Amino acid sequence: TWELQTPLQYNLRAALVTDRDDAHNHSIHNVRLAMAPAEAGARVHLELDFETSAPRGYWTFGLLAKGVSTIEYKGDGHGYDVCCQFLSGSRCVHKPYHELIAQHAAGADHTWDAMYTTHDCPLVAGRSYTGVVDKPLHVNADGLWAAVVELLDPDGQELACAAVTFRLNSDVLVPVDATEASTTL
């Protein structure tokens, strides 16, 4: 696991939306990146420590293998729900499929949390959370990579974005040259 806290390895952008009355306070404190070996190929394991005053929201994730390929994980609608299976230690449970079908037939599936038996929201302002993203590498490629996580409010407006550059050699993290990280992505 690497603690990525230098400007060369860790690029953090927080975008406050100033033209909205309901803009939420937020911050990202730290980002950690590790590679996890798996039978089907290596996986990126990224953790970010954050705070937000938004009671819930969404997240998206992207991977770029420089000069090779990109992939974006966006989920449904605005992104994946922060309230389910994103926070470390998530206690979220989806309702069984047969319950969802019955709920839809009764017209009782219009709230944001209708698909959950239990979820992790509302988020509490001032509390620190750890978000966890674990995704497979979409291509087997050595070289320079970037991973990007966006946090979005309930309306899909960006709250914060963390971008991490890293280098892979045979699915192993290797140090990124300072010049390379700042000029080649």
PDB file of N, CA and C in Angstrom, residues 107-164:
ATOM      1  N   GLY A 107     -46.047   0.165  -6.938  1.00  0.00           N
ATOM      2  CA  GLY A 107     -45.722   1.584  -7.121  1.00  0.00           C
ATOM      3  C   GLY A 107     -45.037   2.197  -5.920  1.00  0.00           C
ATOM      4  N   ALA A 108     -44.384   1.370  -5.120  1.00  0.00           N
ATOM      5  CA  ALA A 108     -43.751   1.833  -3.881  1.00  0.00           C
ATOM      6  C   ALA A 108     -42.229   1.883  -3.991  1.00  0.00           C
ATOM      7  N   ASP A 109     -41.714   2.162  -5.186  1.00  0.00           N
ATOM      8  CA  ASP A 109     -40.254   2.145  -5.383  1.00  0.00           C
ATOM      9  C   ASP A 109     -39.704   3.482  -5.867  1.00  0.00           C
ATOM     10  N   HIS A 110     -40.293   4.580  -5.402  1.00  0.00           N
ATOM     11  CA  HIS A 110     -39.900   5.887  -5.923  1.00  0.00           C
ATOM     12  C   HIS A 110     -38.907   6.651  -5.045  1.00  0.00           C
ATOM     13  N   THR A 111     -38.604   6.166  -3.857  1.00  0.00           N
ATOM     14  CA  THR A 111     -37.638   6.862  -3.009  1.00  0.00           C
ATOM     15  C   THR A 111     -36.230   6.359  -3.311  1.00  0.00           C
ATOM     16  N   TRP A 112     -35.228   7.181  -2.996  1.00  0.00           N
ATOM     17  CA  TRP A 112     -33.842   6.827  -3.318  1.00  0.00           C
ATOM     18  C   TRP A 112     -33.397   5.549  -2.615  1.00  0.00           C
ATOM     19  N   ASP A 113     -33.959   5.260  -1.448  1.00  0.00           N
ATOM     20  CA  ASP A 113     -33.510   4.100  -0.671  1.00  0.00           C
ATOM     21  C   ASP A 113     -34.456   2.902  -0.769  1.00  0.00           C
ATOM     22  N   ALA A 114     -35.355   2.896  -1.747  1.00  0.00           N
ATOM     23  CA  ALA A 114     -36.352   1.832  -1.869  1.00  0.00           C
ATOM     24  C   ALA A 114     -35.732   0.454  -2.094  1.00  0.00           C
ATOM     25  N   MET A 115     -34.531   0.387  -2.632  1.00  0.00           N
ATOM     26  CA  MET A 115     -33.924  -0.917  -2.945  1.00  0.00           C
ATOM     27  C   MET A 115     -33.144  -1.530  -1.787  1.00  0.00           C
ATOM     28  N   TYR A 116     -33.046  -0.796  -0.657  1.00  0.00           N
ATOM     29  CA  TYR A 116     -32.230  -1.267   0.454  1.00  0.00           C
ATOM     30  C   TYR A 116     -33.073  -1.685   1.651  1.00  0.00           C
ATOM     31  N   THR A 117     -32.628  -2.746   2.326  1.00  0.00           N
ATOM     32  CA  THR A 117     -33.168  -3.103   3.633  1.00  0.00           C
ATOM     33  C   THR A 117     -32.489  -2.235   4.680  1.00  0.00           C
ATOM     34  N   THR A 118     -31.170  -2.072   4.546  1.00  0.00           N
ATOM     35  CA  THR A 118     -30.336  -1.249   5.418  1.00  0.00           C
ATOM     36  C   THR A 118     -29.333  -0.510   4.538  1.00  0.00           C
ATOM     37  N   HIS A 119     -28.996   0.727   4.894  1.00  0.00           N
ATOM     38  CA  HIS A 119     -27.991   1.488   4.135  1.00  0.00           C
ATOM     39  C   HIS A 119     -27.145   2.316   5.094  1.00  0.00           C
ATOM     40  N   ASP A 120     -26.159   3.024   4.552  1.00  0.00           N
ATOM     41  CA  ASP A 120     -25.165   3.738   5.361  1.00  0.00           C
ATOM     42  C   ASP A 120     -25.428   5.239   5.494  1.00  0.00           C
ATOM     43  N   CYS A 121     -26.576   5.730   5.101  1.00  0.00           N
ATOM     44  CA  CYS A 121     -26.865   7.156   5.138  1.00  0.00           C
ATOM     45  C   CYS A 121     -27.979   7.437   6.145  1.00  0.00           C
ATOM     46  N   PRO A 122     -28.098   8.676   6.621  1.00  0.00           N
ATOM     47  CA  PRO A 122     -27.404   9.853   6.115  1.00  0.00           C
ATOM     48  C   PRO A 122     -25.972   9.949   6.636  1.00  0.00           C
ATOM     49  N   LEU A 123     -25.114  10.575   5.817  1.00  0.00           N
ATOM     50  CA  LEU A 123     -23.767  10.899   6.254  1.00  0.00           C
ATOM     51  C   LEU A 123     -23.874  12.073   7.219  1.00  0.00           C
ATOM     52  N   VAL A 124     -22.994  12.120   8.193  1.00  0.00           N
ATOM     53  CA  VAL A 124     -23.043  13.136   9.235  1.00  0.00           C
ATOM     54  C   VAL A 124     -21.955  14.172   8.993  1.00  0.00           C
ATOM     55  N   ALA A 125     -22.340  15.445   8.929  1.00  0.00           N
ATOM     56  CA  ALA A 125     -21.386  16.535   8.723  1.00  0.00           C
ATOM     57  C   ALA A 125     -20.335  16.520   9.829  1.00  0.00           C
ATOM     58  N   GLY A 126     -19.068  16.733   9.452  1.00  0.00           N
ATOM     59  CA  GLY A 126     -17.973  16.781  10.411  1.00  0.00           C
ATOM     60  C   GLY A 126     -17.376  15.432  10.745  1.00  0.00           C
ATOM     61  N   ARG A 127     -18.000  14.359  10.302  1.00  0.00           N
ATOM     62  CA  ARG A 127     -17.470  13.013  10.554  1.00  0.00           C
ATOM     63  C   ARG A 127     -16.574  12.606   9.394  1.00  0.00           C
ATOM     64  N   SER A 128     -15.485  11.928   9.698  1.00  0.00           N
ATOM     65  CA  SER A 128     -14.579  11.438   8.659  1.00  0.00           C
ATOM     66  C   SER A 128     -15.001  10.036   8.235  1.00  0.00           C
ATOM     67  N   TYR A 129     -15.062   9.818   6.930  1.00  0.00           N
ATOM     68  CA  TYR A 129     -15.435   8.527   6.349  1.00  0.00           C
ATOM     69  C   TYR A 129     -14.300   8.026   5.463  1.00  0.00           C
ATOM     70  N   THR A 130     -14.260   6.733   5.245  1.00  0.00           N
ATOM     71  CA  THR A 130     -13.316   6.145   4.289  1.00  0.00           C
ATOM     72  C   THR A 130     -14.125   5.461   3.204  1.00  0.00           C
ATOM     73  N   GLY A 131     -13.962   5.946   1.970  1.00  0.00           N
ATOM     74  CA  GLY A 131     -14.588   5.309   0.820  1.00  0.00           C
ATOM     75  C   GLY A 131     -13.622   4.298   0.234  1.00  0.00           C
ATOM     76  N   VAL A 132     -14.148   3.173  -0.248  1.00  0.00           N
ATOM     77  CA  VAL A 132     -13.310   2.097  -0.775  1.00  0.00           C
ATOM     78  C   VAL A 132     -13.781   1.734  -2.176  1.00  0.00           C
ATOM     79  N   VAL A 133     -12.835   1.735  -3.117  1.00  0.00           N
ATOM     80  CA  VAL A 133     -13.111   1.302  -4.488  1.00  0.00           C
ATOM     81  C   VAL A 133     -12.163   0.154  -4.793  1.00  0.00           C
ATOM     82  N   ASP A 134     -12.715  -0.954  -5.259  1.00  0.00           N
ATOM     83  CA  ASP A 134     -11.918  -2.118  -5.617  1.00  0.00           C
ATOM     84  C   ASP A 134     -12.401  -2.593  -6.987  1.00  0.00           C
ATOM     85  N   LYS A 135     -11.595  -2.366  -8.015  1.00  0.00           N
ATOM     86  CA  LYS A 135     -11.986  -2.702  -9.391  1.00  0.00           C
ATOM     87  C   LYS A 135     -10.838  -3.415 -10.094  1.00  0.00           C
ATOM     88  N   PRO A 136     -11.179  -4.287 -11.041  1.00  0.00           N
ATOM     89  CA  PRO A 136     -10.117  -4.963 -11.801  1.00  0.00           C
ATOM     90  C   PRO A 136      -9.463  -4.013 -12.795  1.00  0.00           C
ATOM     91  N   LEU A 137      -8.184  -4.246 -13.073  1.00  0.00           N
ATOM     92  CA  LEU A 137      -7.563  -3.542 -14.192  1.00  0.00           C
ATOM     93  C   LEU A 137      -8.261  -4.037 -15.451  1.00  0.00           C
ATOM     94  N   HIS A 138      -8.667  -3.127 -16.295  1.00  0.00           N
ATOM     95  CA  HIS A 138      -9.435  -3.505 -17.482  1.00  0.00           C
ATOM     96  C   HIS A 138      -8.563  -3.985 -18.634  1.00  0.00           C
ATOM     97  N   VAL A 139      -7.261  -3.731 -18.546  1.00  0.00           N
ATOM     98  CA  VAL A 139      -6.298  -4.247 -19.519  1.00  0.00           C
ATOM     99  C   VAL A 139      -5.036  -4.648 -18.774  1.00  0.00           C
ATOM    100  N   ASN A 140      -4.286  -5.553 -19.345  1.00  0.00           N
ATOM    101  CA  ASN A 140      -3.014  -5.962 -18.779  1.00  0.00           C
ATOM    102  C   ASN A 140      -1.936  -5.147 -19.476  1.00  0.00           C
ATOM    103  N   ALA A 141      -1.486  -4.066 -18.824  1.00  0.00           N
ATOM    104  CA  ALA A 141      -0.523  -3.170 -19.462  1.00  0.00           C
ATOM    105  C   ALA A 141       0.430  -2.586 -18.429  1.00  0.00           C
ATOM    106  N   ASP A 142       1.709  -2.722 -18.691  1.00  0.00           N
ATOM    107  CA  ASP A 142       2.712  -2.045 -17.873  1.00  0.00           C
ATOM    108  C   ASP A 142       2.768  -0.594 -18.303  1.00  0.00           C
ATOM    109  N   GLY A 143       3.214   0.263 -17.388  1.00  0.00           N
ATOM    110  CA  GLY A 143       3.388   1.673 -17.725  1.00  0.00           C
ATOM    111  C   GLY A 143       2.644   2.587 -16.774  1.00  0.00           C
ATOM    112  N   LEU A 144       2.454   3.809 -17.229  1.00  0.00           N
ATOM    113  CA  LEU A 144       1.838   4.852 -16.423  1.00  0.00           C
ATOM    114  C   LEU A 144       0.315   4.711 -16.445  1.00  0.00           C
ATOM    115  N   TRP A 145      -0.291   4.814 -15.265  1.00  0.00           N
ATOM    116  CA  TRP A 145      -1.730   4.712 -15.087  1.00  0.00           C
ATOM    117  C   TRP A 145      -2.234   5.901 -14.272  1.00  0.00           C
ATOM    118  N   ALA A 146      -3.525   6.140 -14.341  1.00  0.00           N
ATOM    119  CA  ALA A 146      -4.183   7.106 -13.461  1.00  0.00           C
ATOM    120  C   ALA A 146      -5.502   6.501 -12.990  1.00  0.00           C
ATOM    121  N   ALA A 147      -5.829   6.773 -11.733  1.00  0.00           N
ATOM    122  CA  ALA A 147      -7.119   6.379 -11.161  1.00  0.00           C
ATOM    123  C   ALA A 147      -7.790   7.649 -10.654  1.00  0.00           C
ATOM    124  N   VAL A 148      -9.082   7.812 -10.949  1.00  0.00           N
ATOM    125  CA  VAL A 148      -9.812   9.021 -10.576  1.00  0.00           C
ATOM    126  C   VAL A 148     -11.113   8.636  -9.884  1.00  0.00           C
ATOM    127  N   VAL A 149     -11.347   9.220  -8.708  1.00  0.00           N
ATOM    128  CA  VAL A 149     -12.604   9.044  -7.987  1.00  0.00           C
ATOM    129  C   VAL A 149     -13.260  10.416  -7.873  1.00  0.00           C
ATOM    130  N   GLU A 150     -14.534  10.489  -8.252  1.00  0.00           N
ATOM    131  CA  GLU A 150     -15.315  11.708  -8.084  1.00  0.00           C
ATOM    132  C   GLU A 150     -16.391  11.456  -7.048  1.00  0.00           C
ATOM    133  N   LEU A 151     -16.587  12.410  -6.151  1.00  0.00           N
ATOM    134  CA  LEU A 151     -17.693  12.389  -5.204  1.00  0.00           C
ATOM    135  C   LEU A 151     -18.702  13.431  -5.669  1.00  0.00           C
ATOM    136  N   LEU A 152     -19.969  13.024  -5.742  1.00  0.00           N
ATOM    137  CA  LEU A 152     -21.026  13.883  -6.257  1.00  0.00           C
ATOM    138  C   LEU A 152     -22.122  14.044  -5.214  1.00  0.00           C
ATOM    139  N   ASP A 153     -22.797  15.189  -5.231  1.00  0.00           N
ATOM    140  CA  ASP A 153     -23.906  15.401  -4.298  1.00  0.00           C
ATOM    141  C   ASP A 153     -25.156  14.679  -4.808  1.00  0.00           C
ATOM    142  N   PRO A 154     -26.274  14.718  -4.074  1.00  0.00           N
ATOM    143  CA  PRO A 154     -27.472  13.995  -4.502  1.00  0.00           C
ATOM    144  C   PRO A 154     -28.029  14.430  -5.870  1.00  0.00           C
ATOM    145  N   ASP A 155     -27.660  15.638  -6.308  1.00  0.00           N
ATOM    146  CA  ASP A 155     -28.104  16.131  -7.620  1.00  0.00           C
ATOM    147  C   ASP A 155     -27.109  15.819  -8.733  1.00  0.00           C
ATOM    148  N   GLY A 156     -26.003  15.137  -8.411  1.00  0.00           N
ATOM    149  CA  GLY A 156     -25.010  14.787  -9.415  1.00  0.00           C
ATOM    150  C   GLY A 156     -23.963  15.857  -9.652  1.00  0.00           C
ATOM    151  N   GLN A 157     -23.905  16.885  -8.808  1.00  0.00           N
ATOM    152  CA  GLN A 157     -22.900  17.931  -8.929  1.00  0.00           C
ATOM    153  C   GLN A 157     -21.626  17.497  -8.202  1.00  0.00           C
ATOM    154  N   GLU A 158     -20.479  17.726  -8.816  1.00  0.00           N
ATOM    155  CA  GLU A 158     -19.213  17.305  -8.227  1.00  0.00           C
ATOM    156  C   GLU A 158     -18.932  18.021  -6.917  1.00  0.00           C
ATOM    157  N   LEU A 159     -18.594  17.232  -5.891  1.00  0.00           N
ATOM    158  CA  LEU A 159     -18.151  17.772  -4.609  1.00  0.00           C
ATOM    159  C   LEU A 159     -16.633  17.771  -4.525  1.00  0.00           C
ATOM    160  N   ALA A 160     -16.008  16.670  -4.961  1.00  0.00           N
ATOM    161  CA  ALA A 160     -14.558  16.550  -4.891  1.00  0.00           C
ATOM    162  C   ALA A 160     -14.095  15.497  -5.879  1.00  0.00           C
ATOM    163  N   CYS A 161     -12.826  15.612  -6.251  1.00  0.00           N
ATOM    164  CA  CYS A 161     -12.242  14.661  -7.196  1.00  0.00           C
ATOM    165  C   CYS A 161     -10.803  14.404  -6.771  1.00  0.00           C
ATOM    166  N   ALA A 162     -10.430  13.143  -6.684  1.00  0.00           N
ATOM    167  CA  ALA A 162      -9.047  12.778  -6.377  1.00  0.00           C
ATOM    168  C   ALA A 162      -8.502  11.969  -7.554  1.00  0.00           C
ATOM    169  N   ALA A 163      -7.349  12.389  -8.063  1.00  0.00           N
ATOM    170  CA  ALA A 163      -6.699  11.674  -9.161  1.00  0.00           C
ATOM    171  C   ALA A 163      -5.323  11.231  -8.703  1.00  0.00           C
ATOM    172  N   VAL A 164      -5.015   9.961  -8.935  1.00  0.00           N
ATOM    173  CA  VAL A 164      -3.746   9.389  -8.495  1.00  0.00           C
ATOM    174  C   VAL A 164      -3.043   8.799  -9.714  1.00  0.00           C
TER     175      VAL A 164
END
